[in-house]
């Protein structure tokens, strides 16, 4: 009979652990009793996140967290970390993630996202660590033929280099499990992560003008931007605006912890969708956020944005049946927590201007 390791005896290395999804996942891991090692170069995250994590989890749990400021592509730095820390499993978030920027900077995106993954798995192999959870995306489904999307739905060509990196890294990790049956890979395909920690201490903090809907809406609510630009109202959807499966970042974080517990002692490659199973339109989001912040948010209709799909939402039956996980929060709570974060931290992790 295989003996499962307890969280206290399990050390999880989290790349990109200071980022939006990474930081919330680190909080969940620490609360569950895991030992956590963050590797983050802070190229798109703030070191202040570490203080916020400590505040949320408290001093006893914070003892189980260590942080290395390093680029995952830095092989020597990884060597030192794997020599120093008794890593059992890796959760790999680190990567560039701006869709539009990836079109302008394909070399940087392919080299950073794919390069750092290859460096990471090579270092893992050399240290006998063969369990990895990868931060993939519903973007790999492209423009869907049928909804909801199950894990069996076909992967379609990506429409930008960012999407291709997710697409290819999935295949790279799958290849590892074919070459060496000791590898244990979980690919988590996120739908649209939004929301923030309910404490208001952690949330999404994009640099510059937000590309994604929710941070943009939140900045309109806090007065940093004039109006939401709605990209297209002529889609074949009930109100003409794009429909997505928004998921609370705390649910997403819990999905990683569930996957980690499930994969222990297994091998092979398994894919899970992490969403809610519900589709919400852009106008519905603006309405829900207006309710959360207590004022009507202005918006203007703009032409469609290149590369956007009409609608997507997930079938999450597999995650429910195998991982025992399902999303608990709805749109109202996602907007409430996002507003709580944004209103208490109007400039994100930066000090007041
Ligand atoms: C959602 C909806 C827009 C902004 C992208 C990536 C995906 C993942 C999440 C990220 C769409 C509309 C948006 C705005 C708008 N990865 N919109 N005005 O495009 O579904 O997914 O982000 O790291 O891989 O592709 O998310 O939030 O950009 O857009 O009307 O200012 O909101 O057209 O219908 P998307 P999104």
Coordinates of C-alpha atoms and ligand atoms in Angstrom, one line a residue:
X1 CA 0.0 0.0 0.0
X2 CA 1.4 3.4 -0.9
X3 CA 1.7 5.8 2.0
X4 CA 0.7 9.4 1.2
X5 CA 2.9 12.1 2.4
X6 CA 1.3 14.7 4.7
X7 CA 1.3 18.4 3.7
X8 CA 3.8 19.1 6.5
X9 CA 6.2 16.7 4.9
X10 CA 5.7 18.0 1.3
X11 CA 7.7 20.9 -0.1
X12 CA 6.2 22.7 -3.1
X13 CA 8.2 25.0 -5.3
X14 CA 6.0 27.7 -6.8
X15 CA 7.5 29.6 -9.7
X16 CA 5.9 33.0 -10.2
X17 CA 4.5 32.8 -6.6
X18 CA 4.4 36.5 -6.2
X19 CA 2.0 37.0 -9.2
X20 CA -1.8 37.2 -9.1
X21 CA -2.7 33.5 -9.2
X22 CA 0.6 32.3 -7.7
X23 CA 0.2 34.4 -4.5
X24 CA -3.3 33.2 -3.8
X25 CA -2.2 29.6 -4.4
X26 CA 0.7 30.1 -1.9
X27 CA -1.7 31.3 0.7
X28 CA -3.9 28.2 0.2
X29 CA -0.9 25.9 0.4
X30 CA 0.4 27.5 3.6
X31 CA -3.1 27.3 5.1
X32 CA -3.2 23.6 4.3
X33 CA 0.2 23.1 6.1
X34 CA 2.5 22.7 3.1
X35 CA 6.1 23.9 3.0
X36 CA 6.4 26.4 0.2
X37 CA 9.4 27.8 -1.8
X38 CA 8.7 30.8 -4.1
X39 CA 10.9 31.5 -7.0
X40 CA 10.1 34.8 -8.7
X41 CA 12.2 37.4 -10.4
X42 CA 9.7 40.1 -9.6
X43 CA 9.7 41.3 -13.2
X44 CA 5.9 41.6 -13.1
X45 CA 5.2 41.4 -9.4
X46 CA 5.9 43.2 -6.2
X47 CA 8.0 42.0 -3.3
X48 CA 5.3 43.5 -1.0
X49 CA 3.2 40.5 -1.8
X50 CA 5.4 38.5 0.6
X51 CA 4.4 40.8 3.5
X52 CA 0.7 40.4 2.6
X53 CA 1.0 36.7 2.5
X54 CA 2.6 36.7 5.9
X55 CA -0.2 38.9 7.3
X56 CA -2.9 36.6 5.9
X57 CA -1.4 33.3 7.0
X58 CA 0.1 34.4 10.3
X59 CA 3.6 33.9 11.8
X60 CA 3.4 30.1 12.3
X61 CA 2.5 29.3 8.7
X62 CA 4.8 32.1 7.4
X63 CA 7.7 30.1 8.9
X64 CA 7.1 27.4 6.2
X65 CA 7.6 29.9 3.4
X66 CA 10.9 30.8 1.7
X67 CA 11.5 33.1 -1.2
X68 CA 14.2 33.2 -3.8
X69 CA 14.4 36.2 -6.2
X70 CA 15.5 34.4 -9.3
X71 CA 14.7 34.0 -13.0
X72 CA 13.4 30.5 -13.7
X73 CA 15.6 30.6 -16.8
X74 CA 18.7 30.9 -14.6
X75 CA 19.9 27.4 -14.4
X76 CA 22.6 28.1 -11.8
X77 CA 20.1 29.7 -9.5
X78 CA 17.8 26.7 -9.9
X79 CA 20.7 24.4 -9.0
X80 CA 21.2 26.2 -5.7
X81 CA 17.5 26.1 -4.9
X82 CA 17.1 22.4 -5.6
X83 CA 20.3 21.7 -3.6
X84 CA 19.0 23.7 -0.7
X85 CA 15.3 22.8 -0.6
X86 CA 13.7 19.3 -0.3
X87 CA 11.3 20.0 -3.3
X88 CA 8.7 17.3 -3.9
X89 CA 6.6 19.0 -6.5
X90 CA 6.6 22.2 -8.7
X91 CA 3.7 24.5 -9.5
X92 CA 4.8 26.5 -12.5
X93 CA 3.2 29.9 -13.0
X94 CA 6.1 32.0 -14.0
X95 CA 5.7 33.4 -17.5
X96 CA 4.8 36.5 -19.6
X97 CA 1.0 36.8 -20.0
X98 CA 0.0 39.8 -22.0
X99 CA -1.7 38.7 -25.2
X100 CA -1.3 41.9 -27.1
X101 CA 2.4 42.3 -26.1
X102 CA 3.1 38.8 -27.2
X103 CA 2.1 39.7 -30.8
X104 CA 4.7 42.6 -30.7
X105 CA 7.4 40.5 -28.9
X106 CA 7.2 36.9 -30.1
X107 CA 10.9 36.2 -29.5
X108 CA 10.7 37.3 -25.9
X109 CA 7.5 35.3 -25.3
X110 CA 8.7 32.1 -26.8
X111 CA 12.2 32.4 -25.3
X112 CA 11.0 33.3 -21.8
X113 CA 7.9 31.1 -21.4
X114 CA 9.2 28.0 -23.3
X115 CA 12.8 28.5 -22.4
X116 CA 12.1 28.8 -18.6
X117 CA 10.0 25.7 -18.7
X118 CA 12.7 23.7 -20.4
X119 CA 15.3 25.0 -17.9
X120 CA 13.0 24.1 -15.0
X121 CA 12.2 20.5 -16.1
X122 CA 15.8 19.9 -16.9
X123 CA 16.8 21.0 -13.4
X124 CA 13.9 19.0 -11.9
X125 CA 15.0 15.8 -13.7
X126 CA 18.6 16.3 -12.5
X127 CA 17.3 16.4 -9.0
X128 CA 14.9 13.6 -9.3
X129 CA 11.8 15.8 -9.0
X130 CA 9.3 14.7 -11.5
X131 CA 5.9 16.1 -10.4
X132 CA 4.7 19.3 -12.0
X133 CA 1.4 21.3 -12.2
X134 CA 1.3 23.7 -15.1
X135 CA -0.6 26.9 -15.4
X136 CA -2.3 26.4 -18.7
X137 CA -5.3 28.3 -20.2
X138 CA -8.6 27.8 -21.9
X139 CA -6.9 29.7 -24.7
X140 CA -5.7 26.3 -26.0
X141 CA -9.3 25.6 -27.1
X142 CA -9.3 28.5 -29.5
X143 CA -12.6 29.3 -31.1
X144 CA -14.8 26.4 -29.8
X145 CA -17.1 24.3 -32.1
X146 CA -19.3 23.4 -29.2
X147 CA -19.9 24.5 -25.6
X148 CA -19.3 23.7 -22.8
X149 CA -15.7 22.9 -23.3
X150 CA -14.6 19.5 -21.9
X151 CA -11.0 18.3 -21.6
X152 CA -11.7 16.2 -24.6
X153 CA -12.6 19.3 -26.8
X154 CA -9.9 19.7 -29.4
X155 CA -7.0 22.0 -29.1
X156 CA -7.2 24.6 -31.8
X157 CA -4.5 26.9 -33.3
X158 CA -3.7 29.8 -31.0
X159 CA -4.2 33.3 -32.2
X160 CA -1.1 34.8 -30.6
X161 CA 2.3 33.8 -29.3
X162 CA 1.2 33.9 -25.7
X163 CA -1.5 31.3 -26.5
X164 CA 1.0 29.2 -28.5
X165 CA 3.4 29.1 -25.5
X166 CA 0.6 27.6 -23.4
X167 CA -0.3 25.2 -26.2
X168 CA 3.3 24.1 -26.7
X169 CA 4.3 23.8 -23.1
X170 CA 1.4 21.4 -22.6
X171 CA 2.8 19.2 -25.4
X172 CA 6.4 19.5 -24.0
X173 CA 5.2 18.3 -20.6
X174 CA 3.1 15.5 -22.1
X175 CA 6.1 14.3 -24.0
X176 CA 8.1 14.0 -20.8
X177 CA 5.5 11.5 -19.4
X178 CA 5.8 9.5 -22.6
X179 CA 9.6 9.4 -22.6
X180 CA 9.9 8.7 -18.8
X181 CA 6.9 7.0 -17.1
X182 CA 8.0 8.4 -13.7
X183 CA 6.9 11.9 -14.7
X184 CA 3.7 13.1 -13.1
X185 CA 2.1 16.1 -14.9
X186 CA -1.1 18.0 -14.3
X187 CA -2.2 20.6 -16.8
X188 CA -4.7 23.0 -15.4
X189 CA -6.6 25.0 -18.0
X190 CA -7.9 28.2 -16.4
X191 CA -10.9 30.1 -17.7
X192 CA -11.0 33.8 -16.7
X193 CA -9.5 34.3 -13.2
X194 CA -10.7 37.4 -11.4
X195 CA -11.5 38.5 -7.8
X196 CA -9.1 38.9 -5.0
X197 CA -8.3 37.6 -1.5
X198 CA -11.4 38.4 0.6
X199 CA -9.2 40.3 3.1
X200 CA -8.5 43.0 0.5
X201 CA -4.7 42.4 1.1
X202 CA -3.9 40.7 -2.2
X203 CA -5.3 41.1 -5.7
X204 CA -4.4 41.7 -9.4
X205 CA -2.0 44.5 -10.0
X206 CA -1.4 44.9 -13.7
X207 CA 1.3 47.3 -14.9
X208 CA 0.1 50.1 -17.3
X209 CA -3.3 50.0 -19.0
X210 CA -5.0 46.7 -18.1
X211 CA -5.6 44.3 -21.1
X212 CA -8.2 42.2 -19.2
X213 CA -11.7 43.2 -18.5
X214 CA -11.9 43.0 -14.7
X215 CA -8.9 45.1 -13.8
X216 CA -10.0 47.7 -16.3
X217 CA -13.5 47.8 -14.8
X218 CA -12.0 48.0 -11.3
X219 CA -9.8 51.0 -12.3
X220 CA -12.9 52.8 -13.8
X221 CA -14.7 52.2 -10.5
X222 CA -11.8 53.7 -8.5
X223 CA -11.6 56.7 -10.9
X224 CA -8.3 55.9 -12.5
X225 CA -10.0 55.5 -16.0
X226 CA -13.0 57.2 -17.5
X227 CA -15.2 54.5 -18.9
X228 CA -15.1 50.8 -19.8
X229 CA -14.5 50.1 -23.5
X230 CA -16.7 47.2 -24.5
X231 CA -15.1 45.4 -27.4
X232 CA -18.1 44.6 -29.6
X233 CA -21.8 44.4 -29.0
X234 CA -22.7 42.4 -32.2
X235 CA -21.7 38.9 -31.1
X236 CA -24.1 36.1 -31.3
X237 CA -24.8 36.2 -27.6
X238 CA -27.9 37.2 -25.6
X239 CA -26.8 40.9 -25.2
X240 CA -24.3 40.9 -28.1
X241 CA -21.2 41.2 -25.9
X242 CA -18.6 38.5 -25.4
X243 CA -19.3 35.7 -22.9
X244 CA -16.6 34.1 -20.6
X245 CA -16.4 31.8 -17.7
X246 CA -15.0 34.0 -14.9
X247 CA -13.6 32.2 -11.9
X248 CA -12.7 33.5 -8.5
X249 CA -8.9 33.4 -7.9
X250 CA -9.5 31.8 -4.5
X251 CA -11.4 28.9 -6.2
X252 CA -8.6 28.6 -8.7
X253 CA -6.0 28.5 -5.9
X254 CA -8.1 25.8 -4.1
X255 CA -8.1 23.9 -7.5
X256 CA -4.3 23.7 -7.4
X257 CA -4.2 22.4 -3.8
X258 CA -6.8 19.7 -4.8
X259 CA -4.7 18.7 -7.8
X260 CA -1.6 18.5 -5.7
X261 CA -3.2 16.2 -3.2
X262 CA -4.7 14.1 -6.0
X263 CA -1.5 13.6 -8.0
X264 CA 0.6 12.4 -5.1
X265 CA 1.8 8.9 -5.9
X266 CA 0.5 9.0 -9.5
X267 CA 2.3 9.2 -12.8
X268 CA 1.3 10.2 -16.3
X269 CA -0.3 13.4 -17.7
X270 CA -3.8 14.6 -16.8
X271 CA -5.7 17.7 -17.9
X272 CA -8.4 19.6 -15.9
X273 CA -10.5 22.6 -16.7
X274 CA -10.9 25.0 -13.9
X275 CA -13.9 27.2 -14.4
X276 CA -17.4 27.6 -12.9
X277 CA -19.4 26.2 -15.8
X278 CA -21.3 29.5 -16.2
X279 CA -20.9 32.1 -18.9
X280 CA -21.2 35.9 -18.2
X281 CA -21.3 38.7 -20.7
X282 CA -19.3 41.9 -20.6
X283 CA -22.4 44.0 -19.9
X284 CA -23.3 41.6 -17.1
X285 CA -19.9 42.1 -15.5
X286 CA -20.2 45.9 -15.7
X287 CA -23.6 45.6 -14.0
X288 CA -22.4 43.2 -11.3
X289 CA -19.4 45.4 -10.6
X290 CA -21.6 48.6 -10.5
X291 CA -23.7 46.8 -7.8
X292 CA -20.6 45.9 -5.9
X293 CA -19.1 49.4 -5.8
X294 CA -22.4 51.2 -5.4
X295 CA -22.3 53.3 -8.6
X296 CA -23.2 53.0 -12.2
X297 CA -20.0 52.5 -14.2
X298 CA -19.9 54.3 -17.5
X299 CA -19.1 52.3 -20.7
X300 CA -18.7 52.9 -24.4
X301 CA -19.2 50.4 -27.2
X302 CA -16.1 49.9 -29.4
X303 CA -15.4 47.6 -32.4
X304 CA -14.5 44.0 -31.7
X305 CA -11.0 43.3 -30.5
X306 CA -8.9 41.1 -32.9
X307 CA -8.5 37.5 -31.8
X308 CA -11.5 37.5 -29.4
X309 CA -13.8 34.5 -29.4
X310 CA -17.6 35.0 -29.1
X311 CA -18.1 32.8 -26.0
X312 CA -16.5 30.1 -23.9
X313 CA -17.3 28.3 -20.7
X314 CA -16.1 25.1 -19.1
X315 CA -17.5 21.7 -18.2
X316 CA -15.8 21.1 -14.9
X317 CA -17.2 17.6 -14.2
X318 CA -13.8 16.0 -14.4
X319 CA -12.3 18.2 -11.7
X320 CA -15.4 17.6 -9.5
X321 CA -15.3 13.8 -9.9
X322 CA -11.5 13.2 -9.7
X323 CA -10.2 16.1 -7.6
X324 CA -13.4 16.6 -5.5
X325 CA -13.1 20.3 -6.4
X326 CA -15.7 22.8 -7.6
X327 CA -16.0 26.5 -7.7
X328 CA -17.8 28.0 -4.8
X329 CA -18.0 31.7 -5.6
X330 CA -20.3 33.5 -8.0
X331 CA -19.9 36.7 -10.0
X332 CA -21.3 38.9 -7.2
X333 CA -18.5 37.7 -4.8
X334 CA -15.9 38.0 -7.5
X335 CA -16.8 41.6 -8.0
X336 CA -17.1 42.3 -4.3
X337 CA -13.6 41.0 -3.5
X338 CA -12.1 42.7 -6.6
X339 CA -13.7 46.0 -5.5
X340 CA -12.6 45.5 -1.9
X341 CA -9.0 45.0 -3.1
X342 CA -9.1 47.9 -5.6
X343 CA -10.7 50.4 -3.3
X344 CA -8.3 49.7 -0.4
X345 CA -5.3 49.6 -2.8
X346 CA -6.1 52.0 -5.6
X347 CA -2.6 51.9 -6.9
X348 CA -2.2 48.1 -6.4
X349 CA 0.9 47.3 -4.3
X350 CA 2.5 50.7 -5.0
X351 CA 2.4 53.4 -2.3
X352 CA -0.2 56.2 -2.7
X353 CA 0.8 58.6 -5.4
Ligands
LIG1 C1 -12.9 39.2 -21.5 C2 -14.1 39.8 -22.4 C3 -13.3 41.0 -24.3 C4 -11.3 44.2 -22.0 C5 -7.4 36.5 -21.9 C6 -6.5 35.6 -22.4 C7 -6.5 34.3 -21.7 C8 -6.3 34.5 -20.2 C9 -7.2 35.6 -19.7 C10 -4.3 35.7 -19.3 C11 -13.9 39.6 -23.9 C12 -14.0 41.9 -23.3 C13 -12.0 43.0 -22.4 C14 -11.9 45.4 -22.2 C15 -13.8 44.4 -23.1 N1 -4.9 34.8 -20.0 N2 -13.2 43.1 -22.9 N3 -13.1 45.5 -22.7 O1 -9.6 37.7 -23.7 O2 -11.2 36.1 -22.5 O3 -8.8 36.0 -22.0 O4 -7.2 36.7 -20.5 O5 -3.4 36.0 -18.7 O6 -5.6 33.4 -22.2 O7 -6.7 35.3 -23.8 O8 -10.0 38.0 -21.2 O9 -10.5 39.9 -19.8 O10 -9.3 40.3 -21.9 O11 -11.7 39.7 -22.0 O12 -14.9 44.5 -23.6 O13 -11.3 46.5 -21.8 O14 -14.1 41.2 -22.1 O15 -13.6 41.4 -25.6 O16 -15.2 39.5 -24.4 P1 -10.0 37.0 -22.5 P2 -10.3 39.5 -21.2

